PDB file of C-alpha atoms in Angstrom:
ATOM      1  CA  MET A 116     130.383  59.370  43.653  1.00  0.00           C
ATOM      2  CA  SER A 117     126.780  58.466  44.072  1.00  0.00           C
ATOM      3  CA  GLN A 118     126.521  61.143  46.728  1.00  0.00           C
ATOM      4  CA  SER A 119     126.946  64.435  44.742  1.00  0.00           C
ATOM      5  CA  ILE A 120     124.998  66.894  42.600  1.00  0.00           C
ATOM      6  CA  THR A 121     125.490  66.293  39.030  1.00  0.00           C
ATOM      7  CA  ASN A 122     124.803  68.466  35.824  1.00  0.00           C
ATOM      8  CA  ILE A 123     125.097  66.278  32.824  1.00  0.00           C
ATOM      9  CA  SER A 124     125.038  67.972  29.312  1.00  0.00           C
ATOM     10  CA  LEU A 125     124.993  67.087  25.679  1.00  0.00           C
ATOM     11  CA  ILE A 126     125.955  69.291  22.837  1.00  0.00           C
ATOM     12  CA  ALA A 127     125.060  68.702  19.289  1.00  0.00           C
ATOM     13  CA  ALA A 128     126.824  70.077  16.093  1.00  0.00           C
ATOM     14  CA  PHE A 129     126.853  73.166  13.771  1.00  0.00           C
ATOM     15  CA  SER A 130     123.411  73.846  15.001  1.00  0.00           C
ATOM     16  CA  ALA A 131     124.298  71.827  17.942  1.00  0.00           C
ATOM     17  CA  GLY A 132     122.289  70.817  20.933  1.00  0.00           C
ATOM     18  CA  LEU A 133     122.892  71.169  24.720  1.00  0.00           C
ATOM     19  CA  LEU A 134     121.221  68.433  26.821  1.00  0.00           C
ATOM     20  CA  SER A 135     121.579  68.762  30.672  1.00  0.00           C
ATOM     21  CA  PHE A 136     120.182  67.439  34.045  1.00  0.00           C
ATOM     22  CA  VAL A 137     120.767  67.981  37.813  1.00  0.00           C
ATOM     23  CA  SER A 138     120.671  65.082  40.102  1.00  0.00           C
ATOM     24  CA  PRO A 139     120.648  65.558  43.961  1.00  0.00           C
ATOM     25  CA  CYS A 140     122.796  63.362  46.253  1.00  0.00           C
ATOM     26  CA  GLY A 141     125.248  63.814  49.172  1.00  0.00           C
ATOM     27  CA  PRO A 142     129.085  64.470  49.502  1.00  0.00           C
ATOM     28  CA  GLY A 143     131.446  62.227  47.653  1.00  0.00           C
ATOM     29  CA  PRO A 144     135.131  62.077  46.324  1.00  0.00           C
ATOM     30  CA  GLN A 145     136.316  64.496  43.626  1.00  0.00           C
ATOM     31  CA  TYR A 146     136.028  63.206  40.154  1.00  0.00           C
ATOM     32  CA  PRO A 147     138.004  62.945  38.066  1.00  0.00           C
ATOM     33  CA  ALA A 148     140.403  64.489  40.605  1.00  0.00           C
ATOM     34  CA  MET A 149     140.791  67.703  42.502  1.00  0.00           C
ATOM     35  CA  GLY A 150     141.468  70.490  40.056  1.00  0.00           C
ATOM     36  CA  LYS A 151     141.172  68.247  36.980  1.00  0.00           C
ATOM     37  CA  ALA A 152     138.932  67.744  34.141  1.00  0.00           C
ATOM     38  CA  VAL A 153     138.194  65.179  31.470  1.00  0.00           C
ATOM     39  CA  ILE A 154     138.197  66.057  27.659  1.00  0.00           C
ATOM     40  CA  ASP A 155     137.832  63.019  25.365  1.00  0.00           C
ATOM     41  CA  ILE A 156     138.207  63.918  21.692  1.00  0.00           C
ATOM     42  CA  GLY A 157     137.947  60.251  20.400  1.00  0.00           C
ATOM     43  CA  VAL A 158     134.581  59.235  21.786  1.00  0.00           C
ATOM     44  CA  CYS A 159     132.437  61.007  19.115  1.00  0.00           C
ATOM     45  CA  SER A 160     132.739  62.041  15.442  1.00  0.00           C
ATOM     46  CA  LYS A 161     134.119  65.542  14.946  1.00  0.00           C
ATOM     47  CA  GLY A 162     133.575  66.609  18.536  1.00  0.00           C
ATOM     48  CA  TYR A 163     134.406  65.796  22.076  1.00  0.00           C
ATOM     49  CA  ALA A 164     133.164  64.731  25.491  1.00  0.00           C
ATOM     50  CA  TRP A 165     133.952  66.272  28.815  1.00  0.00           C
ATOM     51  CA  ILE A 166     133.541  66.018  32.686  1.00  0.00           C
ATOM     52  CA  PHE A 167     134.014  69.241  34.539  1.00  0.00           C
ATOM     53  CA  PRO A 168     133.831  69.298  38.295  1.00  0.00           C
ATOM     54  CA  LYS A 169     132.319  72.532  39.638  1.00  0.00           C
ATOM     55  CA  GLN A 170     130.969  73.523  43.124  1.00  0.00           C
ATOM     56  CA  GLY A 171     129.777  69.933  44.135  1.00  0.00           C
ATOM     57  CA  ARG A 172     128.334  69.111  40.677  1.00  0.00           C
ATOM     58  CA  LEU A 173     129.707  67.367  37.571  1.00  0.00           C
ATOM     59  CA  SER A 174     129.082  68.962  34.209  1.00  0.00           C
ATOM     60  CA  VAL A 175     129.205  65.854  31.830  1.00  0.00           C
ATOM     61  CA  GLY A 176     128.465  65.892  28.034  1.00  0.00           C
ATOM     62  CA  VAL A 177     129.253  65.241  24.464  1.00  0.00           C
ATOM     63  CA  GLY A 178     129.402  67.381  21.396  1.00  0.00           C
ATOM     64  CA  GLU A 179     129.528  66.621  17.650  1.00  0.00           C
ATOM     65  CA  PHE A 180     130.174  69.698  15.575  1.00  0.00           C
ATOM     66  CA  GLN A 181     128.917  68.802  12.153  1.00  0.00           C
ATOM     67  CA  SER A 182     125.667  69.696  10.249  1.00  0.00           C
ATOM     68  CA  LYS A 183     124.229  66.239  10.588  1.00  0.00           C
ATOM     69  CA  PRO A 184     125.556  64.530  13.874  1.00  0.00           C
ATOM     70  CA  ALA A 185     125.080  61.028  14.584  1.00  0.00           C
ATOM     71  CA  SER A 186     122.768  60.076  17.576  1.00  0.00           C
ATOM     72  CA  LEU A 187     123.949  62.116  20.418  1.00  0.00           C
ATOM     73  CA  LYS A 188     121.987  60.232  22.947  1.00  0.00           C
ATOM     74  CA  LYS A 189     123.979  56.975  21.894  1.00  0.00           C
ATOM     75  CA  THR A 190     127.133  58.798  22.023  1.00  0.00           C
ATOM     76  CA  PHE A 191     126.374  60.210  25.535  1.00  0.00           C
ATOM     77  CA  ASP A 192     125.233  56.794  26.851  1.00  0.00           C
ATOM     78  CA  ARG A 193     128.328  55.204  25.442  1.00  0.00           C
ATOM     79  CA  PHE A 194     130.594  57.926  27.123  1.00  0.00           C
ATOM     80  CA  VAL A 195     128.911  57.825  30.502  1.00  0.00           C
ATOM     81  CA  GLY A 196     128.834  53.976  30.394  1.00  0.00           C
ATOM     82  CA  GLY A 197     132.472  53.902  29.584  1.00  0.00           C
ATOM     83  CA  GLU A 198     133.486  56.180  32.694  1.00  0.00           C
ATOM     84  CA  LYS A 199     133.187  53.522  35.494  1.00  0.00           C
ATOM     85  CA  ASP A 200     133.490  56.051  38.282  1.00  0.00           C
ATOM     86  CA  LEU A 201     130.082  57.553  36.964  1.00  0.00           C
ATOM     87  CA  ALA A 202     128.423  54.212  37.482  1.00  0.00           C
ATOM     88  CA  GLY A 203     126.876  55.217  40.743  1.00  0.00           C
ATOM     89  CA  LEU A 204     124.950  58.230  39.359  1.00  0.00           C
ATOM     90  CA  ASP A 205     121.179  58.205  38.676  1.00  0.00           C
ATOM     91  CA  VAL A 206     121.278  59.655  35.199  1.00  0.00           C
ATOM     92  CA  PRO A 207     117.992  61.265  34.107  1.00  0.00           C
ATOM     93  CA  LYS A 208     116.854  61.957  30.562  1.00  0.00           C
ATOM     94  CA  PRO A 209     119.049  64.845  29.253  1.00  0.00           C
ATOM     95  CA  MET A 210     117.633  67.943  27.720  1.00  0.00           C
ATOM     96  CA  GLY A 211     119.019  70.086  25.126  1.00  0.00           C
ATOM     97  CA  HIS A 212     119.143  73.292  22.815  1.00  0.00           C
ATOM     98  CA  PRO A 213     120.805  74.261  19.591  1.00  0.00           C
ATOM     99  CA  LEU A 214     124.430  75.685  19.590  1.00  0.00           C
ATOM    100  CA  PRO A 215     124.902  77.691  16.493  1.00  0.00           C
ATOM    101  CA  LEU A 216     128.692  77.460  15.662  1.00  0.00           C
ATOM    102  CA  PHE A 217     130.546  79.902  13.407  1.00  0.00           C
ATOM    103  CA  SER A 218     130.943  78.663   9.978  1.00  0.00           C
ATOM    104  CA  ARG A 219     133.691  79.977   7.636  1.00  0.00           C
ATOM    105  CA  THR A 220     132.167  78.330   4.660  1.00  0.00           C
ATOM    106  CA  GLU A 221     128.909  80.343   5.085  1.00  0.00           C
ATOM    107  CA  LEU A 222     130.670  83.666   5.607  1.00  0.00           C
ATOM    108  CA  SER A 223     130.291  86.313   2.841  1.00  0.00           C
ATOM    109  CA  PRO A 224     133.563  87.901   1.828  1.00  0.00           C
ATOM    110  CA  GLU A 225     132.189  91.334   2.445  1.00  0.00           C
ATOM    111  CA  PRO A 226     129.836  92.729   5.187  1.00  0.00           C
ATOM    112  CA  GLY A 227     126.282  93.034   3.814  1.00  0.00           C
ATOM    113  CA  PRO A 228     122.760  94.169   5.220  1.00  0.00           C
ATOM    114  CA  ASP A 229     121.782  90.521   6.017  1.00  0.00           C
ATOM    115  CA  ASP A 230     124.750  89.422   7.948  1.00  0.00           C
ATOM    116  CA  LEU A 231     124.883  90.855  11.533  1.00  0.00           C
ATOM    117  CA  VAL A 232     123.341  94.330  10.938  1.00  0.00           C
ATOM    118  CA  ASN A 233     120.029  95.156   9.282  1.00  0.00           C
ATOM    119  CA  GLY A 234     118.712  98.452   9.709  1.00  0.00           C
ATOM    120  CA  GLN A 235     118.478  99.128  13.449  1.00  0.00           C
ATOM    121  CA  ALA A 236     118.805  95.520  14.332  1.00  0.00           C
ATOM    122  CA  MET A 237     121.974  93.781  15.288  1.00  0.00           C
ATOM    123  CA  LEU A 238     122.690  90.106  15.977  1.00  0.00           C
ATOM    124  CA  VAL A 239     124.952  89.371  18.883  1.00  0.00           C
ATOM    125  CA  GLY A 240     126.220  86.114  20.495  1.00  0.00           C
ATOM    126  CA  ASP A 241     124.388  82.991  19.613  1.00  0.00           C
ATOM    127  CA  ALA A 242     121.956  84.824  17.303  1.00  0.00           C
ATOM    128  CA  GLY A 243     124.871  85.899  15.119  1.00  0.00           C
ATOM    129  CA  HIS A 244     126.521  82.467  15.251  1.00  0.00           C
ATOM    130  CA  LEU A 245     129.335  83.946  17.337  1.00  0.00           C
ATOM    131  CA  VAL A 246     130.355  80.525  18.838  1.00  0.00           C
ATOM    132  CA  ASP A 247     133.915  79.154  18.830  1.00  0.00           C
ATOM    133  CA  PRO A 248     133.926  76.267  16.226  1.00  0.00           C
ATOM    134  CA  LEU A 249     136.686  74.225  18.181  1.00  0.00           C
ATOM    135  CA  PHE A 250     135.053  73.761  21.546  1.00  0.00           C
ATOM    136  CA  GLY A 251     131.817  75.462  21.342  1.00  0.00           C
ATOM    137  CA  GLU A 252     132.385  78.330  23.797  1.00  0.00           C
ATOM    138  CA  GLY A 253     129.796  81.077  23.412  1.00  0.00           C
ATOM    139  CA  ILE A 254     129.525  82.992  26.652  1.00  0.00           C
ATOM    140  CA  TYR A 255     132.688  84.877  26.172  1.00  0.00           C
ATOM    141  CA  TYR A 256     131.830  85.916  22.698  1.00  0.00           C
ATOM    142  CA  ALA A 257     128.240  86.780  23.497  1.00  0.00           C
ATOM    143  CA  VAL A 258     129.427  89.309  26.309  1.00  0.00           C
ATOM    144  CA  ARG A 259     132.174  90.745  23.877  1.00  0.00           C
ATOM    145  CA  SER A 260     129.788  90.981  21.000  1.00  0.00           C
ATOM    146  CA  GLY A 261     127.296  92.666  23.367  1.00  0.00           C
ATOM    147  CA  LYS A 262     129.909  95.220  24.295  1.00  0.00           C
ATOM    148  CA  LEU A 263     130.765  95.910  20.727  1.00  0.00           C
ATOM    149  CA  ALA A 264     127.029  96.347  19.785  1.00  0.00           C
ATOM    150  CA  ALA A 265     126.506  98.760  22.622  1.00  0.00           C
ATOM    151  CA  MET A 266     129.465 100.787  21.558  1.00  0.00           C
ATOM    152  CA  ALA A 267     128.183 100.941  18.097  1.00  0.00           C
ATOM    153  CA  VAL A 268     124.918 102.263  19.353  1.00  0.00           C
ATOM    154  CA  LEU A 269     126.320 104.841  21.564  1.00  0.00           C
ATOM    155  CA  ASN A 270     128.650 106.039  18.917  1.00  0.00           C
ATOM    156  CA  GLN A 271     125.804 106.494  16.488  1.00  0.00           C
ATOM    157  CA  ARG A 272     123.832 108.308  19.183  1.00  0.00           C
ATOM    158  CA  HIS A 273     126.610 110.820  19.637  1.00  0.00           C
ATOM    159  CA  ASP A 274     127.206 111.098  15.960  1.00  0.00           C
ATOM    160  CA  ARG A 275     124.421 110.460  13.409  1.00  0.00           C
ATOM    161  CA  GLY A 276     126.928 110.390  10.703  1.00  0.00           C
ATOM    162  CA  LYS A 277     128.152 107.032  12.101  1.00  0.00           C
ATOM    163  CA  SER A 278     126.606 103.722  11.012  1.00  0.00           C
ATOM    164  CA  LEU A 279     125.724 100.543  13.089  1.00  0.00           C
ATOM    165  CA  TRP A 280     127.767  98.714  10.498  1.00  0.00           C
ATOM    166  CA  ALA A 281     130.707  99.681  12.548  1.00  0.00           C
ATOM    167  CA  TYR A 282     129.605  96.736  14.760  1.00  0.00           C
ATOM    168  CA  GLU A 283     129.885  94.147  11.963  1.00  0.00           C
ATOM    169  CA  LEU A 284     133.199  95.627  10.823  1.00  0.00           C
ATOM    170  CA  ALA A 285     134.464  95.302  14.446  1.00  0.00           C
ATOM    171  CA  ILE A 286     133.130  91.675  14.726  1.00  0.00           C
ATOM    172  CA  ARG A 287     134.825  90.796  11.394  1.00  0.00           C
ATOM    173  CA  GLU A 288     138.041  92.332  12.520  1.00  0.00           C
ATOM    174  CA  GLN A 289     138.166  91.102  16.188  1.00  0.00           C
ATOM    175  CA  LEU A 290     136.181  87.731  16.238  1.00  0.00           C
ATOM    176  CA  TYR A 291     136.018  86.327  12.719  1.00  0.00           C
ATOM    177  CA  ALA A 292     139.793  86.452  12.417  1.00  0.00           C
ATOM    178  CA  GLU A 293     139.742  84.318  15.669  1.00  0.00           C
ATOM    179  CA  PHE A 294     137.088  82.057  14.465  1.00  0.00           C
ATOM    180  CA  ARG A 295     138.710  81.270  11.203  1.00  0.00           C
ATOM    181  CA  ILE A 296     141.876  79.916  12.985  1.00  0.00           C
ATOM    182  CA  ALA A 297     139.674  77.985  15.501  1.00  0.00           C
ATOM    183  CA  SER A 298     137.791  76.480  12.496  1.00  0.00           C
ATOM    184  CA  ARG A 299     141.008  75.218  10.855  1.00  0.00           C
ATOM    185  CA  LEU A 300     142.155  73.920  14.149  1.00  0.00           C
ATOM    186  CA  ALA A 301     138.928  72.042  14.667  1.00  0.00           C
ATOM    187  CA  ASP A 302     139.312  70.462  11.089  1.00  0.00           C
ATOM    188  CA  ILE A 303     142.682  69.101  12.313  1.00  0.00           C
ATOM    189  CA  VAL A 304     141.842  68.046  15.787  1.00  0.00           C
ATOM    190  CA  TYR A 305     138.613  66.230  14.917  1.00  0.00           C
ATOM    191  CA  THR A 306     139.888  64.658  11.728  1.00  0.00           C
ATOM    192  CA  PHE A 307     143.062  63.389  13.420  1.00  0.00           C
ATOM    193  CA  PRO A 308     142.279  63.155  17.155  1.00  0.00           C
ATOM    194  CA  ARG A 309     144.670  60.227  17.889  1.00  0.00           C
ATOM    195  CA  LEU A 310     147.507  61.928  15.890  1.00  0.00           C
ATOM    196  CA  CYS A 311     146.902  65.326  17.717  1.00  0.00           C
ATOM    197  CA  HIS A 312     146.732  63.456  21.111  1.00  0.00           C
ATOM    198  CA  ARG A 313     150.045  61.654  20.449  1.00  0.00           C
ATOM    199  CA  LEU A 314     151.809  64.653  19.255  1.00  0.00           C
ATOM    200  CA  LEU A 315     150.650  67.151  21.799  1.00  0.00           C
ATOM    201  CA  SER A 316     150.789  64.817  24.943  1.00  0.00           C
ATOM    202  CA  PRO A 317     154.333  65.642  25.676  1.00  0.00           C
ATOM    203  CA  TYR A 318     153.680  69.487  25.327  1.00  0.00           C
ATOM    204  CA  ARG A 319     151.561  70.304  28.480  1.00  0.00           C
ATOM    205  CA  GLU A 320     152.721  74.041  27.875  1.00  0.00           C
ATOM    206  CA  VAL A 321     150.685  74.128  24.634  1.00  0.00           C
ATOM    207  CA  VAL A 322     147.533  72.710  26.463  1.00  0.00           C
ATOM    208  CA  GLN A 323     148.050  75.407  29.246  1.00  0.00           C
ATOM    209  CA  LEU A 324     148.414  78.050  26.544  1.00  0.00           C
ATOM    210  CA  TYR A 325     145.108  77.076  24.924  1.00  0.00           C
ATOM    211  CA  CYS A 326     143.482  77.285  28.381  1.00  0.00           C
ATOM    212  CA  GLU A 327     144.534  80.821  28.401  1.00  0.00           C
ATOM    213  CA  VAL A 328     142.707  81.416  25.037  1.00  0.00           C
ATOM    214  CA  LEU A 329     139.576  79.962  26.597  1.00  0.00           C
ATOM    215  CA  GLN A 330     140.020  82.242  29.666  1.00  0.00           C
ATOM    216  CA  GLY A 331     140.426  85.319  27.267  1.00  0.00           C
ATOM    217  CA  LYS A 332     144.041  85.917  28.415  1.00  0.00           C
ATOM    218  CA  GLU A 333     145.309  84.968  24.838  1.00  0.00           C
ATOM    219  CA  THR A 334     143.945  85.014  21.350  1.00  0.00           C
ATOM    220  CA  TYR A 335     144.117  82.426  18.751  1.00  0.00           C
ATOM    221  CA  GLN A 336     146.245  84.808  16.739  1.00  0.00           C
ATOM    222  CA  SER A 337     148.806  84.947  19.356  1.00  0.00           C
ATOM    223  CA  PHE A 338     148.296  81.152  20.327  1.00  0.00           C
ATOM    224  CA  ILE A 339     149.497  79.852  16.982  1.00  0.00           C
ATOM    225  CA  PRO A 340     153.083  81.530  17.010  1.00  0.00           C
ATOM    226  CA  ARG A 341     153.570  80.714  20.634  1.00  0.00           C
ATOM    227  CA  ALA A 342     152.469  77.085  20.182  1.00  0.00           C
ATOM    228  CA  LYS A 343     154.809  76.812  17.182  1.00  0.00           C
ATOM    229  CA  GLY A 344     157.726  77.987  19.298  1.00  0.00           C
ATOM    230  CA  ILE A 345     157.058  75.291  21.884  1.00  0.00           C
ATOM    231  CA  LEU A 346     156.478  72.443  19.677  1.00  0.00           C
ATOM    232  CA  LYS A 347     159.663  70.712  18.143  1.00  0.00           C
ATOM    233  CA  SER A 348     160.111  71.124  14.341  1.00  0.00           C
ATOM    234  CA  SER A 349     159.271  67.350  13.587  1.00  0.00           C
ATOM    235  CA  THR A 350     155.890  67.727  15.439  1.00  0.00           C
ATOM    236  CA  SER A 351     155.254  70.871  13.519  1.00  0.00           C
ATOM    237  CA  GLU A 352     155.845  69.090  10.080  1.00  0.00           C
ATOM    238  CA  LEU A 353     153.630  66.239  11.079  1.00  0.00           C
ATOM    239  CA  LEU A 354     150.876  68.722  11.838  1.00  0.00           C
ATOM    240  CA  LEU A 355     151.368  70.518   8.680  1.00  0.00           C
ATOM    241  CA  GLU A 356     151.104  67.250   6.856  1.00  0.00           C
ATOM    242  CA  ALA A 357     147.881  66.526   8.645  1.00  0.00           C
ATOM    243  CA  MET A 358     146.510  69.925   7.447  1.00  0.00           C
ATOM    244  CA  ARG A 359     147.299  68.996   3.925  1.00  0.00           C
ATOM    245  CA  LEU A 360     145.556  65.709   4.158  1.00  0.00           C
ATOM    246  CA  ARG A 361     142.265  67.215   5.292  1.00  0.00           C
TER     247      ARG A 361
END
């Protein structure tokens, strides 16, 4: 494993941070295995760590999705140090940037001039905090919000009676509904990581279904009823109990 190109990343919380590096080496065995990735939701507080192989590199990092995260560098070092197969890597000092997660607690009940649209200005992607609060996915929502913003501009250009606020209404209808569900799931997963791991381990179909959410093939709104259909009633009851305890 000491013979590969490695991209190591760190994500911090609500206004999270991304730390990354690239280290050159030669060919080596696939890690963790061909076609597999590592996601560890127990190594940090209200967050997760990952190892994603991609094109001769490894994307490795940790994220803590809370307003005042603990020392990410310490969490990162602990995670990397605990992965024995990464021991041969020359790990340089990671670098980072903020990751603005969606927060349902800061969302005003009705659209206003200071939310996503103000005059002729519109906030898209990270600028509008359009980042999935469960796993920090932002690229998909940046592209999607950009398309919705462009559509609002074109519609107003063709019809001056239309407002750019149509963009914010579309975001609230299409994305905020998704983020609210993701935020509730994040509360459960990061508050009860071991419970969730134990309950979901036998149900690989649920994990695969969530991967389709990340790929844009499924929505959170369609994921929830389908996941409930896969899970046994006893498991669902335990998850509901976990929701009541949060």
